[in-house]
Amino acid sequence: MLNAVGTLILGYCLTLGTGYRMTSHSSGKKQFQVQNGPCSYTFLLPEQDNCPTAAGDADTNLVQKDDPEEYEAIQRLEQLEGIMENNTQRLLMLENYIQENMKLEIAQIQQHAVQNHTAAIIEIGTNLLSQTVEQTLKLTNVEARVINQTTRLQLQLHENSLSTSKLEKQIILQTNEISKMNEKNSFLEKRVEDMEGQRLVELKGLQEEKEQLKQLLQQQTSIIQQLEQQLLHASSNNSVLQQEQQKLQDTVNSIINSIFSSTMTKSAMMQDAPTVFRDCAAVFKSGNTNSGIYSLNLPSMTQPIKAYCDMETEGGGWTVLQKRFDGHVDFHRTWKEYKMGFGDVSGEHWLGNDFISQMTSDQTYVLRIELKDWEGNSGYSQYDEFSLTGESENYRIHLKDYSGSAGKISSLGQPGSDFSTKDADNDKCVCKCSQLTSGGWWFDACGPSNLNGIYYQQGQNTNRFNGIKWYYWKGSGYSLKATTMMIRPADFLQAPLK
Ligand SMILES: [Ca+2]
């Protein structure tokens, strides 16, 4: 059983929110409000005007048990059905209205959403665009770099190709030169072969000549041997002749001496003047003041010798012991030759150690050495005392009081050395100075002087260890042009003329 209910629906939209409330209307109808979103719906429900109370209901129920009551109920049911139908139509209308409103809202919402999406898409698009621009810029940079690199590489490639072509040209030139050289080389090889052939022929000829010369040499050797034998025979004959000559000379000397002695006796009786002189000073003082060759003799000597007298230098009266100026005389001589003297008295010569030794044994002599170099300079060395010991003491030299211009120091050392020759080694060297440096001299070991060394001509006179040496004037390697050694009594200038 349904209660009859009248319903009125009013719809309007106000604010958001959803809910419902129930209020009592002044007309005695109850109303319901439903809130859905911005819209609210109000329902007015009609109520029955004479609803009986519970006690009254009991009476009504008694009345309704009759047919009018059923009729009344049917009417009410029909009324309710009508109301229900009206309500249903209204609800349908309401639904339509709501649907339309919803459509608009949805459209608005959709539009709004579309706008939002569009903005977001535009923003994203803008972002994408800016990113794209950045990427494009980067790409442009990269492209520019790539282009630069490509250009560089192209330039390098171009340069490389240029240098390659140059090298190729050079290679071609060198190849040409090599081929030319090869041609020359083959030409030269051919010439060398030809020359070798010629040389072989010449060598063969020379070998033949050599053989002939060998044979000739053998023949000549045998001839020389024969000659040597003949020479030996002749020299034995010669020594016999020399002995005879010596005997003859002795005889002549004795005759001369006897003549001299008789003459001297006569002269002594007539002039009391000597005719034989012991040295050039005596010659000078006898009045012979011209330089030249004179005969000298000593009481201890058996026979006189020839000597050169220098009557001009420093007052004259000098007996010359040694003279060299052109190299004509060989001074690499034996002990005996230096003992007896050698050379040309008027030219280059050595007076003789025996005579010098005896001459200086009983009187004080001054030794003067005069020297000339190849540059036109002259110098001298003088010793105020000079003497030689005898042969038994190897003609040892004694010197004192040096002065002169040929060196501030004497080139003949003190104390004096023994005399050495190529066949008599009396020096202080483990070597043999005479054989080493040539000539006879008072070598030390081998000492700073040797006036009897090898004579070297101008232009060949330097860097010589074996030349004519006077160290403290011209050094060790210099060979002098001219030398003179001469002596005079120390009292020559003081002694009065006889
Ligand atoms: Ca020696």
Coordinates of C-alpha atoms and ligand atoms in Angstrom, one line a residue, residues 425 427-433, ligand 1:
D425 CA 183.4 8.3 -28.1
D427 CA 181.3 12.2 -24.5
K428 CA 178.8 12.0 -21.5
C429 CA 176.0 10.5 -23.5
V430 CA 175.1 6.8 -23.7
C431 CA 174.9 7.5 -27.4
K432 CA 177.8 8.5 -29.6
C433 CA 177.4 12.3 -30.2
Ligands
CA1 CA 179.1 8.4 -25.5

